[in-house]
mmCIF file of C-alpha atoms in Angstrom:
data_model
loop_
_atom_site.group_PDB
_atom_site.id
_atom_site.type_symbol
_atom_site.label_atom_id
_atom_site.label_comp_id
_atom_site.label_asym_id
_atom_site.label_seq_id
_atom_site.Cartn_x
_atom_site.Cartn_y
_atom_site.Cartn_z
ATOM 1 C CA UNK X 1 -56.380 179.656 -0.032
ATOM 2 C CA UNK X 2 -54.271 179.367 3.133
ATOM 3 C CA UNK X 3 -54.079 175.596 2.710
ATOM 4 C CA UNK X 4 -53.014 176.054 -0.913
ATOM 5 C CA UNK X 5 -50.161 178.398 0.024
ATOM 6 C CA UNK X 6 -49.063 176.052 2.811
ATOM 7 C CA UNK X 7 -49.015 173.078 0.444
ATOM 8 C CA UNK X 8 -47.021 175.132 -2.075
ATOM 9 C CA UNK X 9 -44.359 175.763 0.563
ATOM 10 C CA UNK X 10 -44.284 172.128 1.669
ATOM 11 C CA UNK X 11 -44.043 170.818 -1.888
ATOM 12 C CA UNK X 12 -41.261 173.270 -2.755
ATOM 13 C CA UNK X 13 -39.220 172.067 0.216
ATOM 14 C CA UNK X 14 -40.058 168.470 -0.616
ATOM 15 C CA UNK X 15 -38.435 168.527 -4.056
ATOM 16 C CA UNK X 16 -34.787 168.858 -2.894
ATOM 17 C CA UNK X 17 -35.552 166.666 0.132
ATOM 18 C CA UNK X 18 -36.809 163.920 -2.177
ATOM 19 C CA UNK X 19 -33.669 164.169 -4.304
ATOM 20 C CA UNK X 20 -31.421 163.857 -1.233
ATOM 21 C CA UNK X 21 -33.364 160.955 0.274
ATOM 22 C CA UNK X 22 -33.451 159.065 -3.036
ATOM 23 C CA UNK X 23 -29.689 159.539 -3.379
ATOM 24 C CA UNK X 24 -29.093 158.186 0.130
ATOM 25 C CA UNK X 25 -31.407 155.273 -0.635
ATOM 26 C CA UNK X 26 -29.409 154.489 -3.784
ATOM 27 C CA UNK X 27 -26.131 154.617 -1.860
ATOM 28 C CA UNK X 28 -27.335 152.420 1.008
ATOM 29 C CA UNK X 29 -29.446 149.871 -0.881
ATOM 30 C CA UNK X 30 -27.693 149.519 -4.251
ATOM 31 C CA UNK X 31 -24.207 150.993 -4.351
ATOM 32 C CA UNK X 32 -23.371 149.449 -0.971
ATOM 33 C CA UNK X 33 -23.874 145.989 -2.484
ATOM 34 C CA UNK X 34 -20.453 146.541 -4.060
ATOM 35 C CA UNK X 35 -18.993 148.374 -1.084
ATOM 36 C CA UNK X 36 -15.570 149.116 -2.624
ATOM 37 C CA UNK X 37 -17.067 150.726 -5.750
ATOM 38 C CA UNK X 38 -18.454 154.243 -5.853
ATOM 39 C CA UNK X 39 -19.847 156.793 -8.277
ATOM 40 C CA UNK X 40 -20.763 160.383 -7.485
ATOM 41 C CA UNK X 41 -23.478 160.250 -10.176
ATOM 42 C CA UNK X 42 -25.201 157.181 -8.794
ATOM 43 C CA UNK X 43 -27.712 159.108 -6.711
ATOM 44 C CA UNK X 44 -28.697 161.258 -9.689
ATOM 45 C CA UNK X 45 -29.151 158.134 -11.812
ATOM 46 C CA UNK X 46 -31.486 156.640 -9.205
ATOM 47 C CA UNK X 47 -33.413 159.909 -8.965
ATOM 48 C CA UNK X 48 -33.905 159.979 -12.754
ATOM 49 C CA UNK X 49 -34.974 156.329 -12.804
ATOM 50 C CA UNK X 50 -37.416 156.872 -9.939
ATOM 51 C CA UNK X 51 -39.094 159.783 -11.718
ATOM 52 C CA UNK X 52 -39.336 157.742 -14.940
ATOM 53 C CA UNK X 53 -41.042 154.904 -13.101
ATOM 54 C CA UNK X 54 -43.314 157.305 -11.195
ATOM 55 C CA UNK X 55 -44.465 158.906 -14.452
ATOM 56 C CA UNK X 56 -45.048 155.484 -16.021
ATOM 57 C CA UNK X 57 -47.189 154.412 -13.057
ATOM 58 C CA UNK X 58 -49.072 157.724 -13.253
ATOM 59 C CA UNK X 59 -49.907 157.129 -16.927
ATOM 60 C CA UNK X 60 -51.085 153.571 -16.208
ATOM 61 C CA UNK X 61 -53.117 154.682 -13.203
ATOM 62 C CA UNK X 62 -54.815 157.581 -14.987
ATOM 63 C CA UNK X 63 -55.639 155.282 -17.914
ATOM 64 C CA UNK X 64 -57.308 152.760 -15.593
ATOM 65 C CA UNK X 65 -59.200 155.487 -13.724
ATOM 66 C CA UNK X 66 -60.322 157.060 -16.988
ATOM 67 C CA UNK X 67 -61.559 153.762 -18.420
ATOM 68 C CA UNK X 68 -63.238 152.925 -15.114
ATOM 69 C CA UNK X 69 -65.222 156.153 -15.138
ATOM 70 C CA UNK X 70 -63.499 157.943 -12.252
ATOM 71 C CA UNK X 71 -61.733 160.400 -14.566
ATOM 72 C CA UNK X 72 -64.126 160.205 -17.504
ATOM 73 C CA UNK X 73 -64.611 163.662 -18.972
ATOM 74 C CA UNK X 74 -61.790 165.046 -16.820
ATOM 75 C CA UNK X 75 -58.609 163.551 -18.257
ATOM 76 C CA UNK X 76 -58.052 164.926 -21.756
ATOM 77 C CA UNK X 77 -55.429 165.058 -24.501
ATOM 78 C CA UNK X 78 -53.656 168.037 -22.938
ATOM 79 C CA UNK X 79 -53.020 166.099 -19.731
ATOM 80 C CA UNK X 80 -51.718 163.077 -21.637
ATOM 81 C CA UNK X 81 -49.505 165.335 -23.745
ATOM 82 C CA UNK X 82 -47.904 166.854 -20.643
ATOM 83 C CA UNK X 83 -47.326 163.410 -19.132
ATOM 84 C CA UNK X 84 -45.777 162.275 -22.419
ATOM 85 C CA UNK X 85 -43.491 165.312 -22.507
ATOM 86 C CA UNK X 86 -42.351 164.641 -18.938
ATOM 87 C CA UNK X 87 -41.697 160.988 -19.790
ATOM 88 C CA UNK X 88 -39.628 162.089 -22.780
ATOM 89 C CA UNK X 89 -37.682 164.632 -20.719
ATOM 90 C CA UNK X 90 -36.745 162.184 -17.976
ATOM 91 C CA UNK X 91 -35.967 159.468 -20.518
ATOM 92 C CA UNK X 92 -33.345 161.796 -21.989
ATOM 93 C CA UNK X 93 -32.165 162.815 -18.511
ATOM 94 C CA UNK X 94 -31.781 159.173 -17.436
ATOM 95 C CA UNK X 95 -29.786 158.398 -20.590
ATOM 96 C CA UNK X 96 -27.587 161.459 -20.082
ATOM 97 C CA UNK X 97 -26.730 160.487 -16.500
ATOM 98 C CA UNK X 98 -26.202 156.808 -17.347
ATOM 99 C CA UNK X 99 -23.933 157.592 -20.279
ATOM 100 C CA UNK X 100 -22.026 160.269 -18.341
ATOM 101 C CA UNK X 101 -21.280 157.828 -15.532
ATOM 102 C CA UNK X 102 -20.075 155.212 -18.024
ATOM 103 C CA UNK X 103 -18.049 157.730 -20.034
ATOM 104 C CA UNK X 104 -16.271 159.194 -17.000
ATOM 105 C CA UNK X 105 -15.343 155.764 -15.637
ATOM 106 C CA UNK X 106 -14.262 154.603 -19.104
ATOM 107 C CA UNK X 107 -12.108 157.713 -19.628
ATOM 108 C CA UNK X 108 -10.445 157.524 -16.201
ATOM 109 C CA UNK X 109 -9.767 153.791 -16.674
ATOM 110 C CA UNK X 110 -9.151 153.185 -12.963
ATOM 111 C CA UNK X 111 -9.378 149.467 -12.043
ATOM 112 C CA UNK X 112 -11.201 150.264 -8.799
ATOM 113 C CA UNK X 113 -14.051 151.681 -10.895
ATOM 114 C CA UNK X 114 -13.974 149.899 -14.264
ATOM 115 C CA UNK X 115 -14.540 146.425 -12.803
ATOM 116 C CA UNK X 116 -18.184 147.353 -12.112
ATOM 117 C CA UNK X 117 -18.833 147.559 -15.854
ATOM 118 C CA UNK X 118 -16.459 144.712 -16.700
ATOM 119 C CA UNK X 119 -18.448 142.143 -14.737
ATOM 120 C CA UNK X 120 -21.577 143.340 -16.563
ATOM 121 C CA UNK X 121 -19.981 142.830 -19.963
ATOM 122 C CA UNK X 122 -17.385 140.051 -19.977
ATOM 123 C CA UNK X 123 -17.180 136.503 -18.742
ATOM 124 C CA UNK X 124 -13.870 136.420 -16.789
ATOM 125 C CA UNK X 125 -13.265 132.762 -17.708
ATOM 126 C CA UNK X 126 -13.851 132.847 -21.463
ATOM 127 C CA UNK X 127 -13.316 136.561 -22.104
ATOM 128 C CA UNK X 128 -16.493 136.508 -24.213
ATOM 129 C CA UNK X 129 -19.586 138.622 -23.708
ATOM 130 C CA UNK X 130 -21.629 137.506 -20.713
ATOM 131 C CA UNK X 131 -25.396 137.209 -20.522
ATOM 132 C CA UNK X 132 -25.416 140.566 -18.711
ATOM 133 C CA UNK X 133 -24.213 142.107 -21.977
ATOM 134 C CA UNK X 134 -27.614 141.303 -23.457
ATOM 135 C CA UNK X 135 -29.275 143.159 -20.604
ATOM 136 C CA UNK X 136 -26.989 146.129 -21.298
ATOM 137 C CA UNK X 137 -28.106 146.185 -24.939
ATOM 138 C CA UNK X 138 -31.735 145.934 -23.867
ATOM 139 C CA UNK X 139 -31.352 148.937 -21.562
ATOM 140 C CA UNK X 140 -29.784 150.954 -24.377
ATOM 141 C CA UNK X 141 -32.187 150.086 -27.170
ATOM 142 C CA UNK X 142 -35.313 148.914 -25.364
ATOM 143 C CA UNK X 143 -35.294 151.165 -22.322
ATOM 144 C CA UNK X 144 -33.946 154.315 -23.958
ATOM 145 C CA UNK X 145 -34.132 154.422 -27.743
ATOM 146 C CA UNK X 146 -37.568 152.797 -28.091
ATOM 147 C CA UNK X 147 -39.401 155.146 -25.672
ATOM 148 C CA UNK X 148 -37.318 158.111 -26.820
ATOM 149 C CA UNK X 149 -38.084 157.692 -30.518
ATOM 150 C CA UNK X 150 -41.764 156.936 -29.917
ATOM 151 C CA UNK X 151 -42.295 159.885 -27.568
ATOM 152 C CA UNK X 152 -40.851 162.289 -30.123
ATOM 153 C CA UNK X 153 -44.125 162.023 -32.028
ATOM 154 C CA UNK X 154 -47.037 164.176 -30.912
ATOM 155 C CA UNK X 155 -49.674 161.506 -31.579
ATOM 156 C CA UNK X 156 -47.893 159.025 -29.323
ATOM 157 C CA UNK X 157 -48.279 161.452 -26.439
ATOM 158 C CA UNK X 158 -51.999 162.164 -26.934
ATOM 159 C CA UNK X 159 -53.360 158.724 -27.901
ATOM 160 C CA UNK X 160 -54.110 156.900 -24.666
ATOM 161 C CA UNK X 161 -53.321 153.392 -25.930
ATOM 162 C CA UNK X 162 -49.933 154.334 -27.347
ATOM 163 C CA UNK X 163 -48.907 156.274 -24.252
ATOM 164 C CA UNK X 164 -50.009 153.344 -22.088
ATOM 165 C CA UNK X 165 -47.817 150.967 -24.106
ATOM 166 C CA UNK X 166 -44.774 153.223 -23.687
ATOM 167 C CA UNK X 167 -45.504 153.469 -19.956
ATOM 168 C CA UNK X 168 -45.420 149.669 -19.657
ATOM 169 C CA UNK X 169 -42.170 149.559 -21.646
ATOM 170 C CA UNK X 170 -40.611 152.046 -19.211
ATOM 171 C CA UNK X 171 -41.966 150.265 -16.132
ATOM 172 C CA UNK X 172 -40.661 146.846 -17.203
ATOM 173 C CA UNK X 173 -37.363 148.361 -18.360
ATOM 174 C CA UNK X 174 -36.946 150.088 -15.007
ATOM 175 C CA UNK X 175 -37.235 146.757 -13.199
ATOM 176 C CA UNK X 176 -34.523 145.341 -15.471
ATOM 177 C CA UNK X 177 -32.369 148.408 -14.781
ATOM 178 C CA UNK X 178 -32.628 147.850 -11.031
ATOM 179 C CA UNK X 179 -31.854 144.145 -11.525
ATOM 180 C CA UNK X 180 -28.854 145.092 -13.686
ATOM 181 C CA UNK X 181 -27.497 147.341 -10.930
ATOM 182 C CA UNK X 182 -28.169 145.045 -7.977
ATOM 183 C CA UNK X 183 -27.574 141.429 -8.994
ATOM 184 C CA UNK X 184 -24.213 141.097 -10.879
ATOM 185 C CA UNK X 185 -21.437 140.311 -8.427
ATOM 186 C CA UNK X 186 -18.116 138.540 -8.155
ATOM 187 C CA UNK X 187 -18.314 135.063 -6.613
ATOM 188 C CA UNK X 188 -15.091 133.578 -5.254
ATOM 189 C CA UNK X 189 -14.058 130.466 -7.194
ATOM 190 C CA UNK X 190 -10.494 129.270 -6.635
ATOM 191 C CA UNK X 191 -10.719 126.971 -9.656
ATOM 192 C CA UNK X 192 -11.357 129.890 -12.026
ATOM 193 C CA UNK X 193 -8.344 131.562 -13.715
ATOM 194 C CA UNK X 194 -9.241 134.959 -12.254
ATOM 195 C CA UNK X 195 -10.161 133.538 -8.853
ATOM 196 C CA UNK X 196 -13.828 134.456 -9.241
ATOM 197 C CA UNK X 197 -16.849 134.043 -11.483
ATOM 198 C CA UNK X 198 -19.668 136.476 -12.235
ATOM 199 C CA UNK X 199 -23.177 135.612 -11.120
ATOM 200 C CA UNK X 200 -25.327 134.727 -14.161
ATOM 201 C CA UNK X 201 -28.394 136.698 -15.179
ATOM 202 C CA UNK X 202 -30.942 134.246 -13.783
ATOM 203 C CA UNK X 203 -29.200 133.785 -10.463
ATOM 204 C CA UNK X 204 -30.067 134.171 -6.830
ATOM 205 C CA UNK X 205 -33.556 134.111 -5.422
ATOM 206 C CA UNK X 206 -35.460 135.011 -8.577
ATOM 207 C CA UNK X 207 -38.767 133.808 -7.127
ATOM 208 C CA UNK X 208 -38.267 135.937 -4.016
ATOM 209 C CA UNK X 209 -37.445 138.955 -6.180
ATOM 210 C CA UNK X 210 -40.672 138.514 -8.124
ATOM 211 C CA UNK X 211 -42.601 138.054 -4.889
ATOM 212 C CA UNK X 212 -41.054 141.276 -3.570
ATOM 213 C CA UNK X 213 -42.163 143.193 -6.674
ATOM 214 C CA UNK X 214 -45.718 141.858 -6.583
ATOM 215 C CA UNK X 215 -45.837 141.975 -2.788
ATOM 216 C CA UNK X 216 -44.908 145.634 -2.459
ATOM 217 C CA UNK X 217 -46.989 146.416 -5.534
ATOM 218 C CA UNK X 218 -49.965 144.713 -3.921
ATOM 219 C CA UNK X 219 -49.490 146.653 -0.695
ATOM 220 C CA UNK X 220 -49.375 149.963 -2.569
ATOM 221 C CA UNK X 221 -52.410 148.985 -4.653
ATOM 222 C CA UNK X 222 -54.314 147.977 -1.530
ATOM 223 C CA UNK X 223 -53.534 151.265 0.200
ATOM 224 C CA UNK X 224 -54.605 153.164 -2.917
ATOM 225 C CA UNK X 225 -57.922 151.323 -3.144
ATOM 226 C CA UNK X 226 -58.509 151.867 0.555
ATOM 227 C CA UNK X 227 -57.867 155.605 0.338
ATOM 228 C CA UNK X 228 -59.840 155.989 -2.904
ATOM 229 C CA UNK X 229 -62.915 154.613 -1.142
ATOM 230 C CA UNK X 230 -62.718 157.406 1.439
ATOM 231 C CA UNK X 231 -61.707 160.385 -0.701
ATOM 232 C CA UNK X 232 -62.591 161.978 -4.011
ATOM 233 C CA UNK X 233 -60.572 160.973 -7.055
ATOM 234 C CA UNK X 234 -59.653 164.604 -7.666
ATOM 235 C CA UNK X 235 -59.292 167.421 -5.073
ATOM 236 C CA UNK X 236 -62.665 169.055 -5.669
ATOM 237 C CA UNK X 237 -62.034 171.736 -3.026
ATOM 238 C CA UNK X 238 -58.758 172.905 -4.533
ATOM 239 C CA UNK X 239 -59.256 176.510 -5.754
ATOM 240 C CA UNK X 240 -57.206 175.761 -8.897
ATOM 241 C CA UNK X 241 -58.895 172.499 -9.862
ATOM 242 C CA UNK X 242 -60.810 174.041 -12.769
ATOM 243 C CA UNK X 243 -57.584 175.509 -14.119
ATOM 244 C CA UNK X 244 -56.092 172.032 -14.046
ATOM 245 C CA UNK X 245 -59.095 170.342 -15.669
ATOM 246 C CA UNK X 246 -59.202 172.868 -18.522
ATOM 247 C CA UNK X 247 -55.421 172.889 -18.929
ATOM 248 C CA UNK X 248 -54.326 174.177 -22.378
ATOM 249 C CA UNK X 249 -57.890 174.614 -23.586
#
């Protein structure tokens, strides 16, 4: 019981600490790529995206563990329903923050801020929509509306296969969202009318980016497999484990 109370205190303090650290990470690793642009909502956006991706990975992981026998007879519809509800909640929260940031910058119409969205919408040479505009539409309809509308239905949240599909949609969409925030930039070109061009969608070190995703993913997977070989899949000594297993029964 003493360990349980201590972990409660640590986890309670960890929630705001996680939010602060994720915000600082967003500022230093993403917003700093365009050092003369800023948004006070950027840290909250990154926090919402991180939770969405964490929930998606949790759904995928629990599905694999359940099919592999580690969680067979333990993971039930009530657990999947709660995970689906959390995915729905943070999908709405992510959309709210993303739209609020866009709406505030659009309403203020300050050049020092609006250019960040302009280079993700327009080609400065032709004035037509750029290929980043397609990514914007994908984030709106594929990363928000598709999971949002599907997760509104109860059966989507309790059927393992459907919830797994939505989790993959969110995970892939989250990678595109990070790419959308990190890659577009102004490249100096004295021959262009505006003096610069916008980096195209498939630009930069795409192979290295993919290697980074699979590399870090492989490291995390390796650490998980290593720890799972030494510890139980569920905390069998937790005094509230039975309450968790029989949740909503």
